[in-house]
Short mmCIF file of C-alpha atoms in Angstrom, two decimals:
data_model
loop_
_atom_site.label_atom_id
_atom_site.label_comp_id
_atom_site.label_asym_id
_atom_site.label_seq_id
_atom_site.Cartn_x
_atom_site.Cartn_y
_atom_site.Cartn_z
CA MET Z 1 69.45 52.98 157.86
CA ALA Z 2 68.56 52.20 154.13
CA ASP Z 3 65.47 53.67 152.23
CA LYS Z 4 63.10 51.14 152.11
CA HIS Z 5 60.39 49.81 148.71
CA ARG Z 6 57.67 47.42 148.66
CA ILE Z 7 58.07 45.64 145.70
CA ASN Z 8 54.23 43.19 144.14
CA PHE Z 9 55.54 40.37 142.54
CA GLU Z 10 53.11 39.64 139.23
CA PRO Z 11 51.18 37.08 138.27
CA VAL Z 12 50.99 36.48 142.02
CA ASP Z 13 49.74 39.23 143.64
CA ILE Z 14 52.53 38.65 146.42
CA GLU Z 15 54.69 42.21 147.86
CA MET Z 16 57.13 42.07 150.23
CA GLU Z 17 59.43 44.98 151.20
CA VAL Z 18 62.74 45.13 150.88
CA GLY Z 19 65.66 47.96 151.82
CA GLU Z 20 68.89 50.05 149.20
CA ASP Z 21 71.35 47.62 150.93
CA GLU Z 22 70.57 44.13 149.44
CA TYR Z 23 69.38 41.95 146.73
CA ILE Z 24 65.56 41.22 145.64
CA LEU Z 25 66.55 37.85 146.48
CA ASP Z 26 67.48 38.05 149.95
CA ALA Z 27 64.88 40.38 150.85
CA ALA Z 28 62.40 37.66 150.08
CA PHE Z 29 64.17 35.05 151.68
CA ARG Z 30 64.19 36.82 154.40
CA GLN Z 31 61.28 37.13 154.34
CA GLY Z 32 60.07 33.46 154.04
CA ILE Z 33 59.80 34.39 150.03
CA HIS Z 34 60.84 31.81 148.26
CA LEU Z 35 61.42 32.69 144.25
CA MET Z 36 62.36 30.54 141.64
CA HIS Z 37 66.55 30.21 141.88
CA GLY Z 38 69.40 28.48 141.32
CA CYS Z 39 73.57 29.45 141.71
CA ARG Z 40 72.15 33.55 143.43
CA GLU Z 41 75.81 34.67 142.41
CA GLY Z 42 73.82 36.00 138.96
CA ARG Z 43 75.31 33.26 136.46
CA CYS Z 44 72.61 30.46 135.29
CA SER Z 45 69.43 32.60 134.87
CA ALA Z 46 67.16 30.66 136.93
CA CYS Z 47 65.86 33.87 139.03
CA LYS Z 48 65.56 36.51 135.38
CA SER Z 49 62.19 38.65 136.03
CA PHE Z 50 60.96 41.56 134.06
CA VAL Z 51 60.72 44.92 135.10
CA LEU Z 52 57.08 46.16 134.82
CA ASP Z 53 57.78 50.16 136.33
CA GLY Z 54 60.60 50.45 139.40
CA ASP Z 55 64.36 51.54 139.25
CA ILE Z 56 65.70 48.69 139.60
CA GLN Z 57 69.92 47.92 139.53
CA MET Z 58 71.75 45.54 138.38
CA GLU Z 59 74.81 43.93 139.67
CA ASN Z 60 78.00 41.46 139.50
CA TYR Z 61 76.69 39.45 136.60
CA SER Z 62 77.05 37.89 133.81
CA THR Z 63 76.00 38.47 130.18
CA PHE Z 64 75.09 34.76 129.44
CA ALA Z 65 72.32 35.13 132.14
CA CYS Z 66 70.95 38.52 131.16
CA ASN Z 67 72.33 38.81 127.70
CA GLU Z 68 72.30 43.30 127.25
CA SER Z 69 69.37 42.92 124.32
CA GLU Z 70 67.43 41.52 127.43
CA VAL Z 71 68.55 43.99 130.45
CA ASP Z 72 67.44 46.54 127.70
CA GLU Z 73 64.09 44.99 127.18
CA GLY Z 74 63.32 45.52 130.84
CA MET Z 75 64.85 41.69 132.14
CA VAL Z 76 66.61 41.77 135.33
CA LEU Z 77 68.56 38.63 137.62
CA LEU Z 78 66.49 39.37 141.02
CA CYS Z 79 69.49 37.33 142.72
CA ARG Z 80 72.07 41.25 141.50
CA SER Z 81 69.69 43.85 141.66
CA THR Z 82 68.60 46.21 144.23
CA ALA Z 83 65.54 48.04 143.92
CA TYR Z 84 66.09 52.39 144.96
CA SER Z 85 61.60 52.34 144.00
CA ASP Z 86 58.22 50.64 144.93
CA CYS Z 87 58.57 48.33 141.50
CA THR Z 88 56.28 45.57 140.41
CA ILE Z 89 57.97 43.06 138.53
CA GLU Z 90 57.00 39.90 136.57
CA LEU Z 91 57.64 36.35 137.60
CA LEU Z 92 58.40 34.60 134.70
CA ASN Z 93 60.13 30.69 136.62
CA PHE Z 94 58.08 30.41 139.70
CA ASP Z 95 56.36 27.75 141.74
CA GLU Z 96 53.11 28.17 143.07
CA ASP Z 97 52.79 25.50 146.14
CA GLU Z 98 56.91 26.98 147.12
CA LEU Z 99 56.71 30.27 147.21
CA LEU Z 100 54.92 30.72 150.64
CA GLY Z 101 55.44 27.39 151.52
CA GLY Z 102 59.81 26.96 152.02
CA VAL Z 103 61.08 26.10 155.10
CA PRO Z 104 63.08 29.20 156.05
CA ILE Z 105 66.65 30.37 155.72
CA GLN Z 106 68.44 28.88 158.98
CA ASP Z 107 71.96 29.97 160.32
CA VAL Z 108 72.88 26.56 162.19
CA ARG Z 109 76.40 26.17 164.33
CA THR Z 110 77.37 22.50 163.34
CA GLN Z 111 80.51 20.43 164.70
CA VAL Z 112 82.08 18.18 162.36
CA THR Z 113 81.15 14.67 162.42
CA GLY Z 114 83.19 12.95 159.24
CA ILE Z 115 85.44 13.01 155.98
CA GLU Z 116 85.51 10.39 153.82
CA SER Z 117 87.17 10.43 150.28
CA MET Z 118 84.98 8.24 148.36
CA THR Z 119 87.17 8.87 144.85
CA LYS Z 120 90.60 9.72 144.28
CA ASP Z 121 88.62 13.69 144.48
CA ILE Z 122 85.16 13.89 146.39
CA VAL Z 123 84.94 13.98 149.90
CA SER Z 124 81.87 13.22 151.98
CA LEU Z 125 81.53 15.86 154.69
CA ARG Z 126 79.25 15.03 157.31
CA LEU Z 127 77.90 17.68 160.28
CA GLN Z 128 75.62 17.67 162.93
CA PRO Z 129 73.35 20.42 164.03
CA VAL Z 130 74.77 21.52 167.11
CA GLU Z 131 72.35 25.34 167.78
CA PRO Z 132 69.65 24.80 166.82
CA ALA Z 133 70.20 21.20 167.41
CA ALA Z 134 68.10 19.99 163.76
CA TYR Z 135 68.54 21.31 160.49
CA GLU Z 136 65.48 21.58 157.84
CA PHE Z 137 65.31 20.90 154.28
CA ARG Z 138 63.84 19.64 151.08
CA PRO Z 139 65.77 16.85 149.72
CA GLY Z 140 67.59 18.38 146.37
CA GLN Z 141 68.69 21.64 147.89
CA TYR Z 142 72.09 23.06 149.04
CA ALA Z 143 73.41 25.57 151.66
CA ASP Z 144 75.94 28.19 152.46
CA LEU Z 145 79.22 26.99 154.67
CA LYS Z 146 81.46 28.89 155.72
CA ILE Z 147 85.21 29.08 155.48
CA PRO Z 148 86.67 28.85 159.03
CA GLY Z 149 88.38 31.78 159.25
CA THR Z 150 87.16 33.47 156.68
CA GLU Z 151 84.08 35.02 155.86
CA GLU Z 152 83.16 33.59 152.68
CA HIS Z 153 81.47 30.57 152.41
CA ARG Z 154 81.28 28.42 149.33
CA SER Z 155 77.62 25.97 148.62
CA PHE Z 156 77.36 22.49 148.76
CA SER Z 157 74.05 20.22 147.94
CA MET Z 158 72.89 17.92 150.37
CA ALA Z 159 72.65 14.07 150.07
CA THR Z 160 71.03 13.32 153.25
CA THR Z 161 67.09 13.84 153.33
CA GLN Z 162 65.04 14.65 157.21
CA SER Z 163 64.84 11.53 158.21
CA THR Z 164 68.37 11.74 160.01
CA PRO Z 165 67.84 15.86 160.70
CA GLY Z 166 70.89 15.85 163.20
CA HIS Z 167 72.87 14.72 160.23
CA ILE Z 168 74.49 16.25 157.36
CA GLU Z 169 75.97 14.55 154.81
CA PHE Z 170 78.26 16.93 152.11
CA LEU Z 171 79.43 15.48 148.78
CA ILE Z 172 82.87 17.90 147.44
CA LYS Z 173 84.16 17.74 144.58
CA LYS Z 174 88.25 18.32 145.00
CA TYR Z 175 89.14 21.47 142.70
CA PRO Z 176 92.62 22.68 143.11
CA GLY Z 177 92.70 25.88 144.64
CA GLY Z 178 89.54 25.75 145.66
CA LYS Z 179 89.55 27.77 149.37
CA PHE Z 180 86.93 25.29 150.88
CA ALA Z 181 87.58 22.36 149.66
CA GLY Z 182 91.78 22.44 149.79
CA LEU Z 183 91.36 23.04 153.74
CA LEU Z 184 89.33 19.21 153.65
CA ASP Z 185 92.93 17.21 152.86
CA ASP Z 186 94.02 18.09 156.57
CA ALA Z 187 93.13 21.94 157.78
CA ILE Z 188 88.83 20.40 159.06
CA SER Z 189 89.39 17.72 161.60
CA VAL Z 190 86.38 15.80 163.39
CA GLY Z 191 85.19 18.61 166.61
CA ASP Z 192 86.07 21.41 164.91
CA GLU Z 193 82.86 24.24 163.83
CA ILE Z 194 81.55 24.81 160.56
CA SER Z 195 78.48 27.50 159.76
CA LEU Z 196 75.90 27.16 157.47
CA THR Z 197 72.89 29.59 156.09
CA GLY Z 198 69.97 27.72 154.12
CA PRO Z 199 68.30 25.52 152.39
CA TYR Z 200 68.69 27.87 148.93
CA GLY Z 201 67.35 25.71 145.64
CA SER Z 202 64.60 24.62 143.62
CA PHE Z 203 65.89 20.99 142.21
CA THR Z 204 63.51 19.18 144.21
CA LEU Z 205 60.70 17.00 144.08
CA LYS Z 206 57.67 17.74 141.90
CA GLU Z 207 55.16 16.41 144.81
CA GLY Z 208 51.81 15.06 143.12
CA HIS Z 209 53.41 14.74 139.77
CA VAL Z 210 52.90 11.25 138.36
CA LEU Z 211 55.83 11.34 135.01
CA PRO Z 212 58.50 8.71 135.44
CA ILE Z 213 61.55 10.58 136.26
CA VAL Z 214 65.00 10.37 134.72
CA LEU Z 215 67.98 11.42 136.98
CA ILE Z 216 70.92 12.39 134.87
CA GLY Z 217 73.98 13.60 137.79
CA GLY Z 218 77.71 13.39 137.53
CA GLY Z 219 80.73 14.68 139.79
CA ALA Z 220 79.61 15.65 142.92
CA GLY Z 221 75.77 16.72 141.60
CA MET Z 222 75.23 13.11 143.14
CA ALA Z 223 74.26 14.64 146.10
CA PRO Z 224 71.24 16.48 145.35
CA VAL Z 225 70.18 13.24 143.32
CA LEU Z 226 71.11 11.14 145.38
CA SER Z 227 68.94 13.00 148.41
CA LEU Z 228 66.17 12.39 145.94
CA LEU Z 229 66.41 8.74 145.64
CA ARG Z 230 66.82 8.62 148.90
CA HIS Z 231 63.95 10.55 150.15
CA MET Z 232 62.03 8.92 147.42
CA SER Z 233 62.05 5.51 149.04
CA GLU Z 234 61.95 5.80 152.12
CA THR Z 235 58.52 7.35 151.13
CA GLY Z 236 57.51 4.68 149.13
CA ASN Z 237 57.15 6.82 146.14
CA THR Z 238 55.89 3.98 143.06
CA ARG Z 239 57.11 6.67 139.74
CA SER Z 240 59.04 5.20 137.31
CA VAL Z 241 62.97 5.88 138.12
CA HIS Z 242 66.16 5.73 136.02
CA PHE Z 243 68.82 7.54 136.89
CA TYR Z 244 72.33 7.63 134.93
CA TYR Z 245 75.67 9.05 136.41
CA GLY Z 246 78.13 9.62 134.50
CA ALA Z 247 82.14 9.44 135.35
CA ARG Z 248 85.22 9.15 134.06
CA THR Z 249 86.91 4.91 134.87
CA PRO Z 250 84.67 3.00 137.47
CA ALA Z 251 87.53 4.06 140.10
CA ASP Z 252 84.91 7.35 139.73
CA LEU Z 253 81.99 5.73 141.35
CA PHE Z 254 80.85 5.30 145.09
CA TYR Z 255 77.00 4.96 147.52
CA VAL Z 256 76.88 2.28 144.19
CA ASP Z 257 75.75 -0.41 147.39
CA GLU Z 258 73.79 2.29 148.30
CA ILE Z 259 72.18 3.12 145.16
CA LEU Z 260 70.78 -0.72 144.25
CA ARG Z 261 69.46 -1.55 147.13
CA LEU Z 262 67.38 2.12 147.30
CA GLY Z 263 67.02 1.16 144.03
CA GLU Z 264 65.30 -2.32 145.29
CA GLY Z 265 62.62 -0.46 147.06
CA LEU Z 266 61.03 1.31 144.74
CA THR Z 267 58.64 0.54 141.55
CA ASP Z 268 60.95 0.71 138.75
CA PHE Z 269 63.88 1.52 138.88
CA THR Z 270 67.19 1.43 136.98
CA PHE Z 271 71.41 2.70 138.03
CA VAL Z 272 73.08 3.20 134.63
CA ALA Z 273 77.19 3.78 134.93
CA CYS Z 274 78.40 6.02 131.69
CA LEU Z 275 81.90 5.73 131.40
CA SER Z 276 83.43 8.10 129.16
CA GLU Z 277 87.06 7.03 129.02
CA SER Z 278 87.21 2.56 130.37
CA MET Z 279 84.57 -0.11 129.46
CA VAL Z 280 83.89 -3.35 132.51
CA PRO Z 281 82.60 -6.01 131.77
CA GLU Z 282 78.99 -5.26 133.95
CA PRO Z 283 78.57 -7.66 136.80
CA ALA Z 284 75.81 -10.03 136.45
CA GLY Z 285 72.73 -9.13 138.64
CA SER Z 286 73.48 -6.00 139.69
CA ILE Z 287 75.10 -2.59 137.84
CA VAL Z 288 74.01 -0.86 134.61
CA VAL Z 289 77.75 -0.11 132.57
CA GLU Z 290 77.15 1.24 129.50
CA GLU Z 291 80.72 2.58 127.05
CA GLY Z 292 79.77 6.71 126.00
CA ASN Z 293 79.57 11.01 127.70
CA VAL Z 294 76.38 9.90 129.61
CA THR Z 295 74.08 11.86 127.79
CA ASP Z 296 75.03 9.87 125.10
CA VAL Z 297 74.11 6.82 127.41
CA VAL Z 298 70.14 8.84 127.89
CA SER Z 299 69.73 9.94 124.12
CA ARG Z 300 70.12 5.64 123.63
CA ARG Z 301 68.53 5.37 126.40
CA GLU Z 302 65.44 6.80 126.66
CA PRO Z 303 63.80 7.65 123.82
CA ASP Z 304 60.48 8.85 125.18
CA ILE Z 305 62.89 11.22 127.27
CA GLY Z 306 60.45 14.06 126.19
CA ARG Z 307 57.74 11.81 128.63
CA THR Z 308 59.32 11.88 131.63
CA GLU Z 309 60.43 14.38 134.09
CA VAL Z 310 63.76 15.05 133.94
CA TYR Z 311 66.67 16.14 136.68
CA LEU Z 312 69.65 17.20 136.27
CA CYS Z 313 72.82 18.12 138.30
CA GLY Z 314 76.70 18.56 137.58
CA PRO Z 315 79.37 20.64 136.81
CA PRO Z 316 78.29 22.73 133.67
CA PRO Z 317 79.60 20.83 130.46
CA MET Z 318 77.52 17.70 131.73
CA VAL Z 319 73.89 19.85 132.16
CA ASP Z 320 74.51 22.17 128.98
CA ALA Z 321 75.06 19.38 126.88
CA ALA Z 322 71.91 17.05 128.52
CA LEU Z 323 70.02 20.67 128.09
CA ALA Z 324 71.07 20.79 124.20
CA LEU Z 325 69.98 16.87 124.43
CA LEU Z 326 66.27 17.58 125.87
CA GLU Z 327 65.56 20.77 123.70
CA ALA Z 328 66.54 18.71 120.67
CA THR Z 329 64.43 16.23 121.82
CA GLY Z 330 61.35 18.53 122.54
CA THR Z 331 60.65 17.62 126.43
CA PRO Z 332 59.03 20.50 127.61
CA SER Z 333 61.19 23.36 129.97
CA ASP Z 334 59.09 22.84 133.24
CA GLN Z 335 59.37 18.42 132.67
CA ILE Z 336 63.63 20.32 133.29
CA PHE Z 337 64.44 20.40 136.79
CA TYR Z 338 68.65 21.40 137.49
CA ASP Z 339 71.09 23.02 139.36
CA LYS Z 340 75.13 23.78 137.48
CA PHE Z 341 77.80 24.57 138.31
CA THR Z 342 78.56 28.23 138.19
CA SER Z 343 81.02 29.62 140.68
CA PRO Z 344 83.86 30.03 143.10
CA ALA Z 345 80.71 29.42 144.67
CA PHE Z 346 80.11 25.28 144.08
CA GLU Z 347 84.37 24.97 145.37
#
């Protein structure tokens, strides 16, 4: 049995146990402590923290997420760090409401109830929990889906909400060589079983906040954004919401009718389709269509974005461009929430 050590987190005064055979972030999940995290692959820096005392070693991480000078100063990524003594760690990013109040990690056996092509490269995968019979998560979070016949998994965001605990939808982008997405053409069928572990992620609506909301999505990043939108509609959220979705052509748009229908139940809602490769006339009284990359459109239409709360999810180039825009406009970092597909875990 692996040696055990104690981890004390500052400035929140939370203590937990960790084994030398597990990463610190995984140990936290196991004990119901929901530390800030993103990709869980050592690539996004969401779990970056500072070691005040103790012996911690990191492995298999990107120097873009934690560079050499930061490591020399004592920075670590908790998703790739193992403790070899009792340690004290300063959390640089944390949400006090979620630390001890997050949804527990669950292992769920599910059955495929539907596979539907939404565009030429995005597929809706619908699952029904079998054991247990319901899967609990917060809108905006993601889960690990086990690749059938292997011990590998891939991570995908839920597009549904807790209003349908017996029905889970994932929107999956098909990439050449994608180990999971490649199975959706003919290797996974209705009735097949898929193991799910989750929920993970901090891309959740911050309850009690009052700032207007700007949603920015692209590709399969539609999933968590749609989950947030469905949740806001179901709960009668009264905050202003502007949703920008980036696509190449009109054929890459989907769920538009539902998005507009959800928006009808919100106090102030605008949906803007941002087309980077073609332009079509705007259908009267329906959808707003603008030409250009999504971040360029947001820049034109949101001069006061620094006074909003921004949720963004999509491919890395889109997220990087959006983060650069937000930095240039002086948007406070604690008003920015994002998921970025950074590794094969998101195929």
